[in-house]
Every structure is written in structure tokens, then in C-alpha cells.
Coordinates of C-alpha atoms in Angstrom, one line a residue:
M1 CA -32.2 69.0 86.8
M2 CA -30.1 71.8 85.2
M3 CA -30.3 75.1 86.9
A4 CA -29.7 78.6 85.4
L5 CA -29.5 82.1 86.6
H6 CA -32.7 84.0 85.9
I7 CA -32.5 87.8 85.8
D8 CA -35.6 90.0 86.2
P9 CA -34.3 93.6 85.6
K10 CA -37.6 95.1 86.7
K11 CA -36.8 94.0 90.3
C12 CA -33.2 95.3 90.3
T13 CA -32.6 98.4 92.4
G14 CA -29.0 98.8 91.5
C15 CA -27.7 98.0 95.0
L16 CA -24.7 96.1 93.6
Q17 CA -25.0 93.4 96.3
C18 CA -24.6 90.8 93.5
E19 CA -21.3 92.3 92.3
L20 CA -19.9 92.6 95.8
A21 CA -20.9 89.0 96.7
C22 CA -19.4 87.7 93.5
S23 CA -16.1 89.5 93.8
Y24 CA -15.8 88.5 97.5
D25 CA -16.6 84.9 96.8
N26 CA -14.3 84.6 93.8
E27 CA -11.5 87.1 94.6
G28 CA -11.7 87.6 98.3
V29 CA -12.3 91.3 98.0
F30 CA -15.4 93.5 97.8
N31 CA -14.6 95.1 94.4
P32 CA -17.2 95.3 91.7
A33 CA -14.5 95.6 89.1
K34 CA -13.6 92.0 89.9
S35 CA -17.1 90.7 89.7
R36 CA -18.3 88.3 87.1
I37 CA -21.8 89.8 87.1
K38 CA -22.2 93.5 86.2
V39 CA -25.1 95.8 86.8
F40 CA -25.6 98.2 84.0
N41 CA -27.1 101.6 84.9
F42 CA -29.3 103.2 82.3
H43 CA -29.2 106.7 83.7
D44 CA -31.6 108.2 81.2
E45 CA -34.2 105.6 81.8
G46 CA -33.6 105.3 85.6
R47 CA -33.2 101.5 85.5
F48 CA -30.6 98.9 86.2
V49 CA -30.0 95.6 84.5
P50 CA -27.8 92.8 86.0
Y51 CA -25.8 91.0 83.3
T52 CA -23.6 87.9 83.3
C53 CA -22.6 84.8 81.3
T54 CA -25.6 83.0 79.9
Q55 CA -23.7 79.7 79.8
C56 CA -24.4 79.3 76.1
A57 CA -25.0 75.8 74.9
E58 CA -22.6 76.3 72.0
A59 CA -20.2 78.5 73.9
W60 CA -18.1 80.5 71.5
C61 CA -15.6 81.2 74.3
Q62 CA -15.0 77.5 74.8
Q63 CA -14.7 76.9 71.0
A64 CA -12.3 79.7 70.5
C65 CA -9.9 78.8 73.4
P66 CA -6.6 77.6 71.8
V67 CA -5.5 75.6 74.9
D68 CA -8.9 74.1 75.9
A69 CA -8.9 76.0 79.2
I70 CA -12.7 76.2 79.2
S71 CA -14.6 73.1 80.0
V72 CA -18.2 72.2 81.0
D73 CA -18.9 71.5 84.7
A74 CA -20.9 68.3 84.5
K75 CA -22.8 69.1 87.7
T76 CA -23.9 72.7 86.8
G77 CA -23.4 72.9 83.1
A78 CA -21.3 76.1 83.6
K79 CA -18.5 76.9 81.3
V80 CA -15.5 77.0 83.6
V81 CA -12.0 78.5 83.0
S82 CA -9.1 76.5 84.3
D83 CA -6.5 78.9 85.7
S84 CA -3.8 76.3 85.3
L85 CA -4.5 76.0 81.6
C86 CA -5.5 79.6 80.7
V87 CA -2.6 81.5 79.0
G88 CA -4.4 84.8 79.1
C89 CA -4.5 85.2 75.3
K90 CA -8.0 86.8 75.6
V91 CA -9.3 85.1 72.5
C92 CA -12.4 84.0 74.5
T93 CA -13.1 87.6 75.4
I94 CA -13.2 88.5 71.7
A95 CA -15.3 85.4 70.9
C96 CA -18.0 86.0 73.4
P97 CA -20.8 87.9 71.6
F98 CA -22.2 89.2 74.9
G99 CA -19.0 90.5 76.5
T100 CA -19.3 88.4 79.6
V101 CA -15.8 87.0 79.6
N102 CA -13.3 89.5 81.1
Y103 CA -9.5 89.7 81.5
N104 CA -8.0 90.0 85.0
A105 CA -4.8 92.0 84.6
S106 CA -3.6 91.2 88.1
T107 CA -3.7 87.4 87.4
G108 CA -3.1 87.4 83.6
K109 CA -6.1 85.1 83.3
V110 CA -9.7 85.5 82.1
L111 CA -12.6 85.3 84.4
K112 CA -16.3 84.5 83.8
C113 CA -19.3 83.3 85.8
D114 CA -19.0 79.7 86.8
L115 CA -22.2 79.6 88.8
C116 CA -20.2 79.3 92.0
G117 CA -20.2 75.5 91.7
G118 CA -24.0 75.4 91.7
D119 CA -24.7 77.9 94.5
P120 CA -24.4 81.4 92.9
E121 CA -23.5 84.0 95.4
C122 CA -25.1 86.8 93.3
A123 CA -28.5 85.1 93.6
K124 CA -28.1 84.6 97.3
A125 CA -27.1 88.2 97.9
C126 CA -29.9 89.8 95.8
P127 CA -32.4 91.4 98.2
T128 CA -35.2 91.8 95.7
Q129 CA -34.9 88.4 93.9
A130 CA -34.0 90.2 90.6
I131 CA -31.4 87.3 90.3
T132 CA -32.6 83.8 91.1
Y133 CA -31.2 80.4 90.4
V134 CA -34.0 78.3 88.9
D135 CA -34.7 75.2 86.9
A136 CA -33.2 76.0 83.5
N137 CA -36.5 75.1 81.9
W138 CA -38.1 78.1 83.7
T139 CA -35.8 80.7 82.2
G140 CA -38.0 80.9 79.1
L141 CA -35.5 79.7 76.6
E142 CA -37.8 77.0 75.2
K143 CA -40.7 79.4 75.2
M144 CA -38.7 81.8 73.1
R145 CA -37.7 79.1 70.7
A146 CA -41.3 78.0 70.4
W147 CA -42.4 81.5 69.7
A148 CA -39.6 82.1 67.2
A149 CA -40.7 78.9 65.4
K150 CA -44.3 80.1 65.2
T151 CA -43.4 83.5 63.9
D152 CA -40.8 82.2 61.4
T153 CA -42.2 83.2 58.0
G154 CA -39.0 82.5 56.1
A155 CA -38.7 80.1 53.2
R156 CA -38.9 76.4 54.2
A157 CA -37.6 73.4 52.5
T158 CA -40.2 71.1 51.1
H159 CA -40.1 67.4 51.0

């Protein structure tokens, strides 16, 4: 069963525990700037929204990498950056339409969510369950596709 991060922004309090857990697990420091998940603060609306890599099926970051440094973890389905192969060219950061691949100036490599090998620290640290690690079929992607197909009023090919 494939798993995926599910984010419910209505439950997020902006505590940043997810960012701290991520940076500590991946970088050994409590530094939100080094986290692979970010919590956006919409000041005017008084709400917070956690945001991280969606592990796209057709990952543009992976396709754009000129040295094949991004591969798919067979166990988790996460797109994983190999530090030994990454040359820090940042092409993947440009290719990602969601801005979830970032450059780490201190290492000269890129960093992105790798689902912590199948046990995401952000989900474990979230006190309100705004971030959960669930069966990928529960994330609603298939429901969205089905709804989009029903509402598609565009021209169709005929047989």
C-alpha cells in the first residue's frame, strides 16, 4: 500500500513543530530554514498552511535533473535526491511547479521531502493531526480526478 502525506490546513495552528522535527531529523538542527516542509502564514486571514513536496507521479524535478540524481524510493514512492550525484545546479528547483525543492547553500545540494524513509517526522510531530501519513488512496486525488472528469465540458473525440 502506498502512503502519502495528507495535510488538513484547517487543523494547523502554526506551531512549526513539523518544521522543527523535519530539520532536526534531516539536518541535526532545530532550524525551520532547513526544513523540507514549510508552514505558510496568511496573516490577513489568520490561518496557517503546511506545504511540502507532493511526490508527483510525473515528477518534473526528476525529469529535469541532468545527472539523474533524483530517483524513486521503491518502498515509499518518494522522489529522493542522491547527495553523491547531485551537482547543485538547481535545475530541479526551477522545474518544480510547486516550489518544494530547495537549495541548501551550506552543502551545495538540493533538498526536498523524502518522506523520511516511510516514517515522516512532520506527521509524528504534529500535535493537531493537521499532517498525517495515510493510505495514498485516501488523499482524495482519485476523487478529484473523478470530479474533474464529470465536470469536463470540453470537446471530446468521437469514434
